[in-house]
Short mmCIF file of C-alpha atoms in Angstrom, two decimals:
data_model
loop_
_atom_site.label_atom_id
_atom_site.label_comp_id
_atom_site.label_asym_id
_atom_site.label_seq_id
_atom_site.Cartn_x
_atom_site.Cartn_y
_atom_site.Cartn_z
CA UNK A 221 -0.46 -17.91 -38.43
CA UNK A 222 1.12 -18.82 -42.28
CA UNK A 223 -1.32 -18.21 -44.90
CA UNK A 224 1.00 -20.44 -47.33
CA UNK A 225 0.56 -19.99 -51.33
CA UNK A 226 2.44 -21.77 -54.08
CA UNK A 227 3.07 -20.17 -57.67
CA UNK A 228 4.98 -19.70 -60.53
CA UNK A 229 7.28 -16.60 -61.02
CA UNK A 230 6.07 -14.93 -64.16
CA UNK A 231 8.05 -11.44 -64.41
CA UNK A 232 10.80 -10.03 -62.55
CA UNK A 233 10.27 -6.55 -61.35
CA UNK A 234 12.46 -3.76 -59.67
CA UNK A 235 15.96 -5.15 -57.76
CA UNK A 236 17.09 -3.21 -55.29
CA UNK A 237 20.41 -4.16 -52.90
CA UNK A 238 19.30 -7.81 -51.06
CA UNK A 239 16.25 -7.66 -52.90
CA UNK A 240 14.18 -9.23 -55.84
CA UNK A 241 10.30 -7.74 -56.57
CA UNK A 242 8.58 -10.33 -58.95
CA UNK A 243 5.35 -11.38 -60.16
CA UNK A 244 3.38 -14.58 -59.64
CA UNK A 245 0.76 -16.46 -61.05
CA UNK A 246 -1.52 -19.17 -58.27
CA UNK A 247 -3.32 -21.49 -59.61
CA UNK A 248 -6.69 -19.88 -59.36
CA UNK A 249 -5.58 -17.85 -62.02
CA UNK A 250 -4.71 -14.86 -59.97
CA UNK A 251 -1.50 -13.29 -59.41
CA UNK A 252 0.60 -12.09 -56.41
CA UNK A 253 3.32 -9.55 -56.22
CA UNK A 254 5.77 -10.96 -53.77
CA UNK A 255 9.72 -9.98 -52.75
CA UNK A 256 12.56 -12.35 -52.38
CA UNK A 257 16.09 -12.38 -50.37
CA UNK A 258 18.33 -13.53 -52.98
CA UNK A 259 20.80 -14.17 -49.73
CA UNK A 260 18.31 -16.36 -47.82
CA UNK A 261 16.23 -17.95 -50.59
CA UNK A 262 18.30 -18.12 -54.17
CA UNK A 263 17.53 -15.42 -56.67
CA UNK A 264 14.09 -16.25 -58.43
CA UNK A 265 13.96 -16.55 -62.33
CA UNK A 266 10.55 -16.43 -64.77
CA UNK A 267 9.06 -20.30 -64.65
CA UNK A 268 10.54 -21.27 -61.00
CA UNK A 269 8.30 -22.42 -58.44
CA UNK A 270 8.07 -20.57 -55.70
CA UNK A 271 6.17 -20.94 -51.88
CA UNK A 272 4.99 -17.96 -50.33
CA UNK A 273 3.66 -16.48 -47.17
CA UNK A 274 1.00 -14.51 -47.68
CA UNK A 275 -0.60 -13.75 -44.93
CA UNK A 276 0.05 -9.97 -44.10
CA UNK A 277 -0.19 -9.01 -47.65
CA UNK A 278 -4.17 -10.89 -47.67
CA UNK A 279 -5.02 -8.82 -44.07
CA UNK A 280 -3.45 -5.59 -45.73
CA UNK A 281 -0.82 -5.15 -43.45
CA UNK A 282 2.08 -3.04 -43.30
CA UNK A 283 4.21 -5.26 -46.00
CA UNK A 284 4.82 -2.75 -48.88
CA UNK A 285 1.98 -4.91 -50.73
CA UNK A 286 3.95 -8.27 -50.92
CA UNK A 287 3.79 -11.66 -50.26
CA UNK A 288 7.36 -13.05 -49.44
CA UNK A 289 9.30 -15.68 -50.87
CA UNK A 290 9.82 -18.61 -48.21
CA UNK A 291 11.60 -20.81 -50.77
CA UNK A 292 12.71 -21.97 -54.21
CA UNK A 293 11.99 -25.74 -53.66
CA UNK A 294 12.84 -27.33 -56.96
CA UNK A 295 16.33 -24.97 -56.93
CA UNK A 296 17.61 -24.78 -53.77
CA UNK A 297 20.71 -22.27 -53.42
CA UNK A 298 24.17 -23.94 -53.07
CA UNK A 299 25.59 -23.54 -49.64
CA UNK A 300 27.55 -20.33 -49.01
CA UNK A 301 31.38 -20.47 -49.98
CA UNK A 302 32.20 -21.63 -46.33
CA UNK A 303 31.00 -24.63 -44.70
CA UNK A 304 29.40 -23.19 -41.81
CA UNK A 305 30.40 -25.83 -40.10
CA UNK A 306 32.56 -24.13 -37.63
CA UNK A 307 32.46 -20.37 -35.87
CA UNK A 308 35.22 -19.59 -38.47
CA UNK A 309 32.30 -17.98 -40.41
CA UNK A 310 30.58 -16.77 -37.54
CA UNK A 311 27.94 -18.33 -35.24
CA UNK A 312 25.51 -15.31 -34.96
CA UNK A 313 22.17 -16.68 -35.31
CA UNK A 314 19.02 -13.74 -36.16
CA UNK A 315 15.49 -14.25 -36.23
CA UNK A 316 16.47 -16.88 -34.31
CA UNK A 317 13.99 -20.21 -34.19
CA UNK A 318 12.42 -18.93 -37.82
CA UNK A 319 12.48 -21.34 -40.39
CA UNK A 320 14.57 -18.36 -42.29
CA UNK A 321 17.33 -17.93 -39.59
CA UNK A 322 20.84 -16.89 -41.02
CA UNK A 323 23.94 -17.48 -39.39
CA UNK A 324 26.25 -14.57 -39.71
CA UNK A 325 29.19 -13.00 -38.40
CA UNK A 326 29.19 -10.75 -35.51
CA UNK A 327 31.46 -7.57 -35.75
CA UNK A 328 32.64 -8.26 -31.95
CA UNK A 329 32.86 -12.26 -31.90
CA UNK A 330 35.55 -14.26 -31.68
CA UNK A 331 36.00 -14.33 -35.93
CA UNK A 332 35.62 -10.98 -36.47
CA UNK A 333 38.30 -9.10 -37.78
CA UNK A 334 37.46 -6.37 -35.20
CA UNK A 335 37.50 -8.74 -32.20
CA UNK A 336 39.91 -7.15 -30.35
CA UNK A 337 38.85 -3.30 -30.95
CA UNK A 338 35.61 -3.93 -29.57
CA UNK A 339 36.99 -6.47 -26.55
CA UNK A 340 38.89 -3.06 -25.39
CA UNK A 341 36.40 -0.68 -26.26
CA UNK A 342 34.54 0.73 -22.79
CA UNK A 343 32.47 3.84 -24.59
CA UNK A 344 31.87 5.39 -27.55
CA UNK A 345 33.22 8.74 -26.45
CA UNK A 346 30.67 11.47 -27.04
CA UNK A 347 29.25 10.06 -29.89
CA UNK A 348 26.23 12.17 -31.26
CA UNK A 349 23.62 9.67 -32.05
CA UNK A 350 20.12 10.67 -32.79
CA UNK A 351 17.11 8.13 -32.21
CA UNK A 352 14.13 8.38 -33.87
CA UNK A 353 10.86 6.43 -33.71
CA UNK A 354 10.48 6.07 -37.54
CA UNK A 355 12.38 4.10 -40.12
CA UNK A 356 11.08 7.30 -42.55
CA UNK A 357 12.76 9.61 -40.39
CA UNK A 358 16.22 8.56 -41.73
CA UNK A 359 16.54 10.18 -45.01
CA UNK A 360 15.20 13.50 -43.32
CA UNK A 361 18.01 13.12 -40.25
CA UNK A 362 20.97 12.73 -43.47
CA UNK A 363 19.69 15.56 -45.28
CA UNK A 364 19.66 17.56 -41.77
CA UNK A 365 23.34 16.53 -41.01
CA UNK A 366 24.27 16.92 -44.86
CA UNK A 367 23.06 20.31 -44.59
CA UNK A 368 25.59 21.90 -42.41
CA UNK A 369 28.38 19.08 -42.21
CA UNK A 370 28.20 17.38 -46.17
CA UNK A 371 31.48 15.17 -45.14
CA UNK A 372 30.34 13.87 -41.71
CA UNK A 373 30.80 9.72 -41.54
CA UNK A 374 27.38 8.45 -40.18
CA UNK A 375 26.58 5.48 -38.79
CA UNK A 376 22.73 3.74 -39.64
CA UNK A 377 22.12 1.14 -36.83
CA UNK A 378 18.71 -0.54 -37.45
CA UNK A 379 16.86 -1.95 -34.49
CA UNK A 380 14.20 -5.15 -34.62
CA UNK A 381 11.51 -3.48 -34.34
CA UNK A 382 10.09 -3.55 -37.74
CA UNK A 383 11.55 -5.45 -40.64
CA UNK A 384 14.19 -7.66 -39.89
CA UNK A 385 16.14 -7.83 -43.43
CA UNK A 386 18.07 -4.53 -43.79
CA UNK A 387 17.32 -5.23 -47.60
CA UNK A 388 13.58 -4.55 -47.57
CA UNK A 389 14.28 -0.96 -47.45
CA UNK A 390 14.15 0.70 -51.05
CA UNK A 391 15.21 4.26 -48.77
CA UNK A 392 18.31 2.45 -47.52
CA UNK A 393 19.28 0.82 -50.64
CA UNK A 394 19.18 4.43 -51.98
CA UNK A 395 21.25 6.32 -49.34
CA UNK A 396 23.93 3.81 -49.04
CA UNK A 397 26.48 6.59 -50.67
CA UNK A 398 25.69 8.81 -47.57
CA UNK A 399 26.27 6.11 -44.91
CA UNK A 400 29.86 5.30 -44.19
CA UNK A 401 27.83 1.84 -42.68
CA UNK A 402 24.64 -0.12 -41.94
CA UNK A 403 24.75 -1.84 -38.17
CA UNK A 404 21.71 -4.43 -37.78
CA UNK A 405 21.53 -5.16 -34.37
CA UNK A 406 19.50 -7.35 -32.06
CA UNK A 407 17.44 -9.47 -34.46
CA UNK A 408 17.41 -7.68 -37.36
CA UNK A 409 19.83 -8.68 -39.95
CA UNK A 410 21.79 -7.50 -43.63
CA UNK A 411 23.62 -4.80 -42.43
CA UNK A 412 27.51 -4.17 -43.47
CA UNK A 413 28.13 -5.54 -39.95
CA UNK A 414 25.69 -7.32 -37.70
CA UNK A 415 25.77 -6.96 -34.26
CA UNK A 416 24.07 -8.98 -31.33
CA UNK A 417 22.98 -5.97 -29.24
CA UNK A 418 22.53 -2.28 -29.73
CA UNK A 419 25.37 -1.61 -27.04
CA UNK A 420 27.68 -3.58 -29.12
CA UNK A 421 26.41 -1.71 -32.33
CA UNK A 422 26.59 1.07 -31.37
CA UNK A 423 30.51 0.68 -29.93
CA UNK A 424 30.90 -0.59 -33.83
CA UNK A 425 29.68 2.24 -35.00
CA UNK A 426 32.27 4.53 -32.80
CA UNK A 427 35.56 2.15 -33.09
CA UNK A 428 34.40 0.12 -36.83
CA UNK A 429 33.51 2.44 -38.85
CA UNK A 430 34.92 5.51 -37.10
CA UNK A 431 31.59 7.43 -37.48
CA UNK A 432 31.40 10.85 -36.68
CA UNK A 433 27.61 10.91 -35.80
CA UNK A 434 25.40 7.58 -35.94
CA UNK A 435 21.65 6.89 -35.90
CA UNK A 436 19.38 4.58 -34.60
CA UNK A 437 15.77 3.74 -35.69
CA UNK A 438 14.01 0.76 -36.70
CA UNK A 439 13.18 -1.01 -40.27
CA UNK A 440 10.48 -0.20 -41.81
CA UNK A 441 6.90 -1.64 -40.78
CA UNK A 442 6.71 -0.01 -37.15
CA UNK A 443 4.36 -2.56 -35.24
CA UNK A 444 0.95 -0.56 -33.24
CA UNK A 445 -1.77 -1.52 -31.20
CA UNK A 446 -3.22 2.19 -30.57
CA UNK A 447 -2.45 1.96 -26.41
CA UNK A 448 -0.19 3.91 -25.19
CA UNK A 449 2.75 0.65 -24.54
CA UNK A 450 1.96 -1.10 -27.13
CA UNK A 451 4.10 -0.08 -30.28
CA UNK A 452 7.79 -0.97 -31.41
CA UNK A 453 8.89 2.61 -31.42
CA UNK A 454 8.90 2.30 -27.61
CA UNK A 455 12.52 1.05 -27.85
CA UNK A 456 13.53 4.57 -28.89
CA UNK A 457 13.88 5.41 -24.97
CA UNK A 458 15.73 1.76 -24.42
CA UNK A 459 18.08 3.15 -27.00
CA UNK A 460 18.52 6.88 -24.90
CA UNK A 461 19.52 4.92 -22.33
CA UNK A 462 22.13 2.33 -24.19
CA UNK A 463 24.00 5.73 -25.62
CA UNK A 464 23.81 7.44 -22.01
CA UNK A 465 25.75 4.46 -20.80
CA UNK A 466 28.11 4.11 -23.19
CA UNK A 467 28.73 7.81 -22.84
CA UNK A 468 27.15 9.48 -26.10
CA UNK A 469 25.06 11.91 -26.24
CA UNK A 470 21.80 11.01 -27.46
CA UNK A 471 19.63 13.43 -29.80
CA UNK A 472 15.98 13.21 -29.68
CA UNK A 473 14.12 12.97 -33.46
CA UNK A 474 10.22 13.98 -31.74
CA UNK A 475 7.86 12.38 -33.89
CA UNK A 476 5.71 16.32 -34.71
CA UNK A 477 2.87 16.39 -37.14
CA UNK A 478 0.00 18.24 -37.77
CA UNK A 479 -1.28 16.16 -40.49
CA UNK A 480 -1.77 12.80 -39.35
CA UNK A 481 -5.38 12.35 -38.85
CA UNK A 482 -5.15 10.10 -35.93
CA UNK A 483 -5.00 12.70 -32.91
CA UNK A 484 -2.51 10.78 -30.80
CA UNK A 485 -0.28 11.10 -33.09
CA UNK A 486 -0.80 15.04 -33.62
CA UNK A 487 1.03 17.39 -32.57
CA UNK A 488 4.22 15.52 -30.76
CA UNK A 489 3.02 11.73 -30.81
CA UNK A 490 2.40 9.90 -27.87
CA UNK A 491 4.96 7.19 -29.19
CA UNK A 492 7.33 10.34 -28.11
CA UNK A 493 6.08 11.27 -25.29
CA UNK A 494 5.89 7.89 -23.95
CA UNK A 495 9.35 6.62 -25.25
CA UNK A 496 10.95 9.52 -24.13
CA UNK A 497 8.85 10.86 -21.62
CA UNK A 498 8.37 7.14 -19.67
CA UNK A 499 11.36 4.75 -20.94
CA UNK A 500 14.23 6.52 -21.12
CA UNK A 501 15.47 7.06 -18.05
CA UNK A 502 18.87 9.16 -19.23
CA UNK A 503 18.74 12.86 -20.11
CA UNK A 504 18.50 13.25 -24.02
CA UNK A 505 18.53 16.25 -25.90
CA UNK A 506 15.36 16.48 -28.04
CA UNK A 507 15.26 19.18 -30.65
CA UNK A 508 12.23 21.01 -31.61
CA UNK A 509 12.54 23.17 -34.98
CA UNK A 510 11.79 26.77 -35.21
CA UNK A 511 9.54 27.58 -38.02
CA UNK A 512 6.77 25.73 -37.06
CA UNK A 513 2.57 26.85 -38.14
CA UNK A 514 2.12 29.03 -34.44
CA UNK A 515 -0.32 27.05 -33.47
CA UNK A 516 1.61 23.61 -33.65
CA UNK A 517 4.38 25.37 -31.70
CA UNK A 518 2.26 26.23 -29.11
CA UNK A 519 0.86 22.14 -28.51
CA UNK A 520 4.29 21.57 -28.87
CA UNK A 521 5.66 23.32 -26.37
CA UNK A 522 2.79 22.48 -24.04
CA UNK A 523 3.28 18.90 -24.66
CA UNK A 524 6.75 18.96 -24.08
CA UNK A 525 7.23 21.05 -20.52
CA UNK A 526 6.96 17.92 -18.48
CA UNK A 527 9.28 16.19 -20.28
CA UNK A 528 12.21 19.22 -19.61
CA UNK A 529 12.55 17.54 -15.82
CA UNK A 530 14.39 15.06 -17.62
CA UNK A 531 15.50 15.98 -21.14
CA UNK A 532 17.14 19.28 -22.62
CA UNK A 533 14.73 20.93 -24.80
CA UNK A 534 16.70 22.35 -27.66
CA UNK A 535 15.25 24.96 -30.67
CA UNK A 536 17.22 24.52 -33.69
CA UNK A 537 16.58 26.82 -36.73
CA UNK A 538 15.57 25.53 -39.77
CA UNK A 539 16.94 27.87 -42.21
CA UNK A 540 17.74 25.96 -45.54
CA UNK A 541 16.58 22.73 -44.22
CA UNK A 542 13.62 22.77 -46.59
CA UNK A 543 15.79 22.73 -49.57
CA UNK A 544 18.03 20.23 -48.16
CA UNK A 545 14.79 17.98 -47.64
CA UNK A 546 13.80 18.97 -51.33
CA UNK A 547 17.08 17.83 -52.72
CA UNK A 548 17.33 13.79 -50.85
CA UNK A 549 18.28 11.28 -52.65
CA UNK A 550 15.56 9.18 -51.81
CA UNK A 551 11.62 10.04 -51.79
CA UNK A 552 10.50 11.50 -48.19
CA UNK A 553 7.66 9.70 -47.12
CA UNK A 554 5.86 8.69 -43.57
CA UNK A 555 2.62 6.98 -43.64
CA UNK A 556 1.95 7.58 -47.49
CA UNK A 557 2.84 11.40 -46.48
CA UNK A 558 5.31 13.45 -48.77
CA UNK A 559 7.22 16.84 -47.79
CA UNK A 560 4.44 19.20 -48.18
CA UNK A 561 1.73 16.69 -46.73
CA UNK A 562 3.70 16.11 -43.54
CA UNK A 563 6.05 19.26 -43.37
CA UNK A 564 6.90 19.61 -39.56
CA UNK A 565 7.46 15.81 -39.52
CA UNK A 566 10.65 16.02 -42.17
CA UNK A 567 11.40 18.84 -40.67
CA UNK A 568 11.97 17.82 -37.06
CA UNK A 569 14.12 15.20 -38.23
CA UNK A 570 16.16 17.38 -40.07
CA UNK A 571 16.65 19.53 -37.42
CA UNK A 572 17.65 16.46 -35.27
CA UNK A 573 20.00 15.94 -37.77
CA UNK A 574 21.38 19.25 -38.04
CA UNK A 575 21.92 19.29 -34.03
CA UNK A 576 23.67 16.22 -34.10
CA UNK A 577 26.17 17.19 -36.57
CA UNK A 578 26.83 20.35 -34.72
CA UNK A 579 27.38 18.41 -31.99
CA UNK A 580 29.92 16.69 -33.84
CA UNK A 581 31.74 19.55 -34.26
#
């Protein structure tokens, strides 16, 4: 459960889009460095008071080392410029039941602006989208697509299954010049548009923001128990299926490395093989790049075999991907990995990327 503390803001750190790093002293005498939603909480200033959950960043979880803000009690945030007191606003509720819940507007309800676009829209008409099971596999899908097609409109939609608030991500708050628009669907929330369900995101992304190309992957913090069921990135085969039946054509991003040191995760990762392999029930097209050490292309094209039943297994070449990973605007890095610790798991993405856009045309 809540592991609460109480403190007193000290120092403000780095800002990044949505969010506030800062430093507080307890009164033990110790200090915390926590992260606050300016749009949920107020925006934090040296000598306020401020209440804090702590618990994930005490157990050394996946939190980027904070604890977060829960409130500002002695200077509460005025109430946003509308009432709320209608759905004139919007009456989309996210993380719904959490002391924290926002109420936001949802791109296809009955406020929205783009209300009746979405009310007629059936599919989203080829749409390239690639999934991945990684919120780190974003920048490396961009620099992929930026490669070959540097004008392409792409779509981020970011799924529930790790953070919630678009604006923990540093990487997004960094690539929002390549993105023609964030989506945050289901539960997760911040996005340039929020939408209730990845269906309805994704028909956004298609008839909103006119992408070219979209992709869909969680916020950072992917949740995992070790079994083979039991991890957020599961919902990458849930999404194969929403884009099959909205008629796109989905793009598998295979989670590859040969560094990881956990051997389920060598190789192709079982969170691949089981989300794609075992959930997704629609025919995806899941791109393995050439260039890989020999011996990693040969487990990966063992791996893979049973999964061409289903799926198109599609080589892409990687031929001035590595500089286009090299030159992101953002740091790469998966599991405290760079580029050159983690190689072949940038450069999958990429060449997911690089497919997708080519599909694009």
């Amino acid at each position: 459960m809540v592991r609460w503390r109480s403190g007193t803001v000290t120092a403000l750190r780095r800002q990044w889009a949505g969010a506030v790093e800062l430093d507080v002293a307890l009164p033990d005498g110790g200090t915390m460095r926590a992260l606050a939603y300016p749009e949920l909480v107020g925006r934090p200033e040296p000598g306020d008071r401020v209440l804090l959950n702590a618990g994930a960043l005490l157990m050394g979880l996946g939190t980027g080392g904070y604890a977060l803000v829960v409130a500002l009690p002695d200077r509460l945030p005025p109430d946003p410029p509308q009432a709320l007191d209608s759905r004139d606003a919007g009456h989309l509720v996210k993380a719904r039941y959490t002391p924290l819940q926002p109420i936001l507007l949802g791109v296809d309800e009955e406020a929205s602006p783009h209300r009746a676009v979405l009310a007629a829209a059936e599919d989203v008409a080829g749409l390239p989208v690639v999934t991945a099971d990684l919120h780190s596999a974003l920048p490396a899908i961009l620099a992929g697509i930026r490669a070959d097609v540097p004008g392409a409109r792409v779509a981020y939609l970011l799924t529930d299954g790790g953070a919630l608030p678009a604006w923990f991500s540093r990487t997004l708050a960094g690539l929002r010049d390549e993105l023609v628009g964030t989506i945050t669907v289901g539960q997760a929330f911040g996005g340039d548009l929020e939408a209730a369900t990845l269906h309805s995101g994704l028909l956004a992304a298609r008839h909103v923001l006119h992408a070219d190309l979209a992709i869909v992957a969680q916020g950072p913090g992917n949740l995992g128990t070790g079994t083979r069921w039991g991890f957020s990135g599961v919902a990458v085969g849930e999404a194969v299926n929403a884009i099959a039946a909205l008629g796109g054509r989905p793009v598998g991003s295979l989670r590859i490395s040969a560094a990881d040191p956990r051997p389920r995760h060598r190789g192709v990762s079982h969170h691949s093989l089981t989300a794609y392999g075992r959930v997704a029930l629609a025919a995806a097209e899941l791109v393995v790049p050439d260039g890989l050490d020999p011996a990693l292309a040969a487990e990966v094209d063992a791996t893979l075999d049973p999964l061409a039943a289903r799926h198109r297994i599609v080589r892409v070449p990687t031929d001035g991907l590595d500089a286009a990973l090299r030159a992101t605007a953002v740091p790469l890095s998966t599991m405290g990995r760079g580029l050159d610790a983690d190689h072949a798991y940038f450069l999958a993405a990429a060449a997911a990327g690089r497919h997708a856009a080519r599909l694009a045309g």
